[in-house]
Coordinates of C-alpha atoms in Angstrom, one line a residue:
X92 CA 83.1 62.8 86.7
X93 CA 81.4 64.4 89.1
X94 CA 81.1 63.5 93.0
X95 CA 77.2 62.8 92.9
X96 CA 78.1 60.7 89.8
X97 CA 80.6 58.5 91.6
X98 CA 78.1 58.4 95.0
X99 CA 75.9 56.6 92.3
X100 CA 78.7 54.2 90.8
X101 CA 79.6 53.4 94.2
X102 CA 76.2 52.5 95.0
X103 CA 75.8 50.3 91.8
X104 CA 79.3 48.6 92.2
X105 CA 78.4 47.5 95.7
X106 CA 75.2 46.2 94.4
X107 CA 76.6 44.2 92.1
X108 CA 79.6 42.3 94.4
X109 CA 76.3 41.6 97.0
X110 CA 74.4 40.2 93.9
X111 CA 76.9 38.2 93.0
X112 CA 78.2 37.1 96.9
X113 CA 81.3 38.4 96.8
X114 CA 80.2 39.9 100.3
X115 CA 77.7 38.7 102.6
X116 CA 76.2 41.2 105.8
X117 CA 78.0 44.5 106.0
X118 CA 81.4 42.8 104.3
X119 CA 83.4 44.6 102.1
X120 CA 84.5 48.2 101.3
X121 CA 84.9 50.4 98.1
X122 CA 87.3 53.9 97.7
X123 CA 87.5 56.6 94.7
X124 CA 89.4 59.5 94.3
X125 CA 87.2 62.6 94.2
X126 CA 90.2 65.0 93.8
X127 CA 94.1 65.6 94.6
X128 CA 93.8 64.8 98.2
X129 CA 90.0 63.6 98.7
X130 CA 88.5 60.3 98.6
X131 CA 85.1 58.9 98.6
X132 CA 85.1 55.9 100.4
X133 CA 81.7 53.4 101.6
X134 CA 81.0 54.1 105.9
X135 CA 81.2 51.1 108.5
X136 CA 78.4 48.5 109.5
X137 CA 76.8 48.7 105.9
X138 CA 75.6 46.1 103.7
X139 CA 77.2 46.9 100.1
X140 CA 73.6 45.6 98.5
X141 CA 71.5 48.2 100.3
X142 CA 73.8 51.6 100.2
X143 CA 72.2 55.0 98.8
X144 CA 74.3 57.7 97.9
X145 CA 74.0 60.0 101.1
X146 CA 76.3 57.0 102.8
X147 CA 79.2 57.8 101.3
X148 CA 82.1 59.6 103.6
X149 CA 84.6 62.5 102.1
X150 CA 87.7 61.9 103.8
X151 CA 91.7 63.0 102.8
X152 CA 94.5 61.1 102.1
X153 CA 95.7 61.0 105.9
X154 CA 92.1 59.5 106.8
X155 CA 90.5 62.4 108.5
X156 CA 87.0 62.9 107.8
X157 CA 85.8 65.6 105.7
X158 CA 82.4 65.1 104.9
X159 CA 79.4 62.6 106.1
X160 CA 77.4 61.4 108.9
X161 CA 78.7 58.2 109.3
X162 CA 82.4 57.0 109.6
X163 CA 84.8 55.7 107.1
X164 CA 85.0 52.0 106.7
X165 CA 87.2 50.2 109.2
X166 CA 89.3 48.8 106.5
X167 CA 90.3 52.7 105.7
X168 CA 94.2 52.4 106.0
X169 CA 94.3 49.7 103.7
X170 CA 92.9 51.7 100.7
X171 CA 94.9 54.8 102.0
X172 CA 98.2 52.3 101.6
X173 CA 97.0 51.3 98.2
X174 CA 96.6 55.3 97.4
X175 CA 99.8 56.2 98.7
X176 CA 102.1 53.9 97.2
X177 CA 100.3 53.9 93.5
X178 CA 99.5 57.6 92.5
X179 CA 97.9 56.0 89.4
X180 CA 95.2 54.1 91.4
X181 CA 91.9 55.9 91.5
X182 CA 89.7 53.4 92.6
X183 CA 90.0 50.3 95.2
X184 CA 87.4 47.4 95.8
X185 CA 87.7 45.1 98.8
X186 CA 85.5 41.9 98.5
X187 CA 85.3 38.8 99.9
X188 CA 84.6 36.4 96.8
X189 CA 84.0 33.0 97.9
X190 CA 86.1 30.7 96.0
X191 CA 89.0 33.2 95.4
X192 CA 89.2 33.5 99.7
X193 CA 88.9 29.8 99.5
X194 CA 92.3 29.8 97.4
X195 CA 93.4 32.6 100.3
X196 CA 92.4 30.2 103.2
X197 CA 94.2 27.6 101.5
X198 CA 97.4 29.4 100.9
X199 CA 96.9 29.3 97.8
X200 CA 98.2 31.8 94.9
X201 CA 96.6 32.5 92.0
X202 CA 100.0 32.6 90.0
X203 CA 99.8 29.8 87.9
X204 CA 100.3 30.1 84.1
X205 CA 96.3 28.9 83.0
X206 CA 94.5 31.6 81.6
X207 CA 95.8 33.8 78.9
X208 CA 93.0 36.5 79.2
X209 CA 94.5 36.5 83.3
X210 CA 97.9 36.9 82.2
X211 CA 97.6 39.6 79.7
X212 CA 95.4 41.7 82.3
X213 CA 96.2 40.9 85.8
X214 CA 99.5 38.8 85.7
X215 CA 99.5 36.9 88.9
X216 CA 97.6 37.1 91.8
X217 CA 100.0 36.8 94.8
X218 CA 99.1 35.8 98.2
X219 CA 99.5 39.1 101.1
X220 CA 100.3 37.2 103.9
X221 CA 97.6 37.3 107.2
X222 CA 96.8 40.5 109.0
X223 CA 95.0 41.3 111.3
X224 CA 91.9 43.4 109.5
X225 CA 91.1 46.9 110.5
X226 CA 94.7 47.6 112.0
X227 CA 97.6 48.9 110.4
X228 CA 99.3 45.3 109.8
X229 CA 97.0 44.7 106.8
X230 CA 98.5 47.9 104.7
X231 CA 101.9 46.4 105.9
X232 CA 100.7 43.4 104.0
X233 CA 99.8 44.9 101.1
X234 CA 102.5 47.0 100.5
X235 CA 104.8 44.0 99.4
X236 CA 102.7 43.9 96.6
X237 CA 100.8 46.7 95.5
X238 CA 103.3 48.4 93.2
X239 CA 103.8 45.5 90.9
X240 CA 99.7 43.6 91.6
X241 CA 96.0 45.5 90.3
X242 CA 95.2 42.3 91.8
X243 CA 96.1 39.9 94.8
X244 CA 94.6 37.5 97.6
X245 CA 94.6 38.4 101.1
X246 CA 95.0 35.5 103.5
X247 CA 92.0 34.3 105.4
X248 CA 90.4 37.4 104.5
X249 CA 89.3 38.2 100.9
X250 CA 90.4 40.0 97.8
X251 CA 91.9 43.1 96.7
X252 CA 92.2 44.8 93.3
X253 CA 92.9 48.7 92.0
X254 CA 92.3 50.6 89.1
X255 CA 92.5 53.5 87.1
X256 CA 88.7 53.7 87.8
X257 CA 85.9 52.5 89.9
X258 CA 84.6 50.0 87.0
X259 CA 87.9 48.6 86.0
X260 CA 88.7 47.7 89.7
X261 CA 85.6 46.0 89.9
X262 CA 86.4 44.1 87.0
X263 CA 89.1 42.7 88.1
X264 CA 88.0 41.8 91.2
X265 CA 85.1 39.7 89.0
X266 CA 88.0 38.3 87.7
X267 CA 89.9 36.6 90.6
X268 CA 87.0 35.2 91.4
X269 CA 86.5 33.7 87.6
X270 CA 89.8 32.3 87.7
X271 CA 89.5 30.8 91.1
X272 CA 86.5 29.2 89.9
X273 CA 88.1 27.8 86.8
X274 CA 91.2 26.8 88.8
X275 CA 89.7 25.4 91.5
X276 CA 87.5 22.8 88.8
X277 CA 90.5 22.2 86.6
X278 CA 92.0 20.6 89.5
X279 CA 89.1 18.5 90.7
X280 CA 89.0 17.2 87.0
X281 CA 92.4 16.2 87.7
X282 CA 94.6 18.7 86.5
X283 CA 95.6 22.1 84.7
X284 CA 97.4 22.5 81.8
X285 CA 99.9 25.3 82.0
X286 CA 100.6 27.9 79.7
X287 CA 104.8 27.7 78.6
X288 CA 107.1 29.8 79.7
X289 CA 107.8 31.1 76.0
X290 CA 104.1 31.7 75.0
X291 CA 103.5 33.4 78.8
X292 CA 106.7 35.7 77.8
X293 CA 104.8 36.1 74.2
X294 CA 101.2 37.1 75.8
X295 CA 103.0 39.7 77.5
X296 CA 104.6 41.6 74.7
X297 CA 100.7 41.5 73.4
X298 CA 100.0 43.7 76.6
X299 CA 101.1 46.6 74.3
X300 CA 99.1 45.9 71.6
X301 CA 95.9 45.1 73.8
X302 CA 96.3 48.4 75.4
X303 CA 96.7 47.3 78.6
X304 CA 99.1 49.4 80.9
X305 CA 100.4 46.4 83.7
X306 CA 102.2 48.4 87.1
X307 CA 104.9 45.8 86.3
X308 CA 105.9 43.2 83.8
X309 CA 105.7 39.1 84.3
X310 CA 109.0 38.0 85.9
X311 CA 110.4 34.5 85.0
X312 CA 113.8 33.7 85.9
X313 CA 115.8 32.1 82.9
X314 CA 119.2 31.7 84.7
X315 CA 117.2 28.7 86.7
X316 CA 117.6 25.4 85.1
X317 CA 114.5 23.4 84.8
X318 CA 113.3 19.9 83.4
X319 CA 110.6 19.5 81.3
X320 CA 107.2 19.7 82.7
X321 CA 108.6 21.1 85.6
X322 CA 106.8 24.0 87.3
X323 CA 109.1 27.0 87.8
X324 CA 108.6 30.1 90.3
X325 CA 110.7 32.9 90.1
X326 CA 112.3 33.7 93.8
X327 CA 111.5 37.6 94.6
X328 CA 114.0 38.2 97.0
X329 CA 112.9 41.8 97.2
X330 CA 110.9 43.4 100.2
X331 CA 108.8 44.5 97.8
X332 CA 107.6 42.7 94.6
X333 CA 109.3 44.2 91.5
X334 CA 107.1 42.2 88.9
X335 CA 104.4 40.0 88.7
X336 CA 105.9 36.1 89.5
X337 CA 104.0 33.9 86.7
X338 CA 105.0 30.0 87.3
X339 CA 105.1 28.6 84.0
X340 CA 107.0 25.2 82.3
X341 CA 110.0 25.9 80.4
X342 CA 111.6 23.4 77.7
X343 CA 109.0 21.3 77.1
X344 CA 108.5 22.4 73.3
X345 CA 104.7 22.9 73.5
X346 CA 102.6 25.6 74.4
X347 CA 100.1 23.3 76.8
X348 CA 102.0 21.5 79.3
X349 CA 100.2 19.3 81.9
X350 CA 101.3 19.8 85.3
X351 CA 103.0 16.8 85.7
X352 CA 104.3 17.1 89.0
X353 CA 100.9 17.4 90.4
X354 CA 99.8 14.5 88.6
X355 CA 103.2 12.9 90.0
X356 CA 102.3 13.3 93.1
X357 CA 98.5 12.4 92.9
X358 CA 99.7 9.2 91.5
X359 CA 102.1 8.1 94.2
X360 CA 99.9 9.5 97.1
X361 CA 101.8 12.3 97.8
X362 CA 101.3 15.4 99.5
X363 CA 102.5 18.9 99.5
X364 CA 104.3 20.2 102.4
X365 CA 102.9 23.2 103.8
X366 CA 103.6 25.4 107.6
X367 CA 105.2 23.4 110.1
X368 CA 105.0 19.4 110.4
X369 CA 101.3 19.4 108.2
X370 CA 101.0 17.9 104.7
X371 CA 98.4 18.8 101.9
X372 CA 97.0 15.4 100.5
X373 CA 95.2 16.1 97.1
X374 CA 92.8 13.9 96.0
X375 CA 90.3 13.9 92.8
X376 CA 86.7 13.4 93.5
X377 CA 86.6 9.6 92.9
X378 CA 89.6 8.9 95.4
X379 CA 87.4 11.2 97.5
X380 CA 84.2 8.9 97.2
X381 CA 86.3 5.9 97.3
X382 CA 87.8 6.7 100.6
X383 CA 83.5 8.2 101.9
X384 CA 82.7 4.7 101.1
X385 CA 85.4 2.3 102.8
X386 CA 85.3 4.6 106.0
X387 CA 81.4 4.0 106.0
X388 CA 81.6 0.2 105.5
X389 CA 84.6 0.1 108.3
X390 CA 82.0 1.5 110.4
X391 CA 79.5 -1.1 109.8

């Protein structure tokens, strides 16, 4: 493609995530590889919804500027990490999707076995742990992760995904934010059913015969024993990620499995311990209301 053609795409890509509020103001920033050590990248202090061509900066792999009247975008060292440590990466988005960074805030992962579509394309989507944008602690972040993800949350910031082009990373970055969405109802309806560990570990050999070309393959640890119904995470005890960590029942003998410990713990009232002292209560949208309502009659 040529560079005037990807000036456009860039244009229509950023269009598209402030159409659909995946960034709000001058949020967000988008990079393509023009050439073997050139990149197009979006500039600083632009709204993604209202960028023309011209904006676009031509800068090398070592983030000098080559080309354009306005600087890079501050979030630069972050896509030249991404470029760096996957030579197959031609394209990265940065958005700020609202329910996805809702999971991010939260602590959340998006790693749970639910959708197969998620777990034949992206895997997982991991958690990078907080940095501080714009400085170099954010490409530190994302380096534990970037080998093995296309895909992954950043905390209290956003999202990040890669691809082989412009279009396919914006795909996948619509697609955190579909399973985020589907997530987050599932479990104010009460629940998710998770995907088995044996028909996660047969979606994967489909991967193949999709076409689909993962950075890394879905890790679940075997040796680990674990009881039916029971949520299991594989430990990466790696700097780095070497796969993408799915958690997924095992031994259960069905293919849908609710999550039971979740409903365990809704049922008894209790919570899931998070940093420090604090505890995450859970509650479904009737406990919710019935809790609204004896507050406000306590008050009267």
């Amino acid at each position: 493609m040529t560079v005037e053609s990807l000036r456009a795409d860039i244009v229509e890509v950023g269009r598209r995530m402030y159409a659909r509020g995946y960034t709000a103001s001058n949020d967000g920033n988008i990079s393509v590889r023009v050439g073997d050590n050139r990149l197009l990248m979006t500039p600083k202090s632009v709204c993604k919804g209202f960028m023309t061509p011209d904006m676009m900066c031509v800068t090398d792999l070592a983030g000098k500027k080559i080309q354009g009247d306005r600087d890079p975008s501050s979030e630069m060292l972050m896509h030249l990490e991404v470029y760096r440590q996957r030579p197959d990466v031609n394209a990265v988005v940065h958005a700020h999707p609202p329910t996805a960074t809702g999971f991010a805030v939260a602590g959340i992962p998006l790693d749970r076995a639910v959708l197969a579509e998620v777990l034949t394309t992206l895997g997982s989507i991991p958690l990078a742990e907080y940095a501080t944008p714009s400085t170099a602690e954010l490409p530190d972040a994302v380096r534990k992760y970037i080998k093995a993800h296309d895909g992954m949350l950043l905390a209290n910031h956003g999202a990040l995904t890669v691809g082989g082009d412009l279009f396919s990373a914006y795909y996948k970055m619509e697609t955190i934010e579909h399973f985020a969405k589907i997530s987050l109802v599932a479990r104010m309806l009460g629940g998710e059913n998770l995907i088995s560990r044996e028909e996660v570990m047969r979606l994967q050999e489909l991967r193949g015969t999709y076409g689909i070309k993962a950075p890394a393959p879905i890790c679940l640890d075997s040796d680990v024993p674990v009881a039916p119904g029971q949520s299991a995470q594989v430990v990466v005890t790696a700097d780095d990620a070497t796969c993408q960590t799915v958690q997924a029942p095992a031994g259960t003998g069905s293919r849908l499995v609710p999550d039971l410990i979740d409903a365990h713990r809704r049922a008894s009232g209790e919570g899931r311990q998070v940093a420090g002292d604090e505890t995450e209560i859970r509650l479904t949208s009737r406990e919710l209301s019935a809790l609204i309502e004896d507050a406000i009659k306590n008050l009267r």
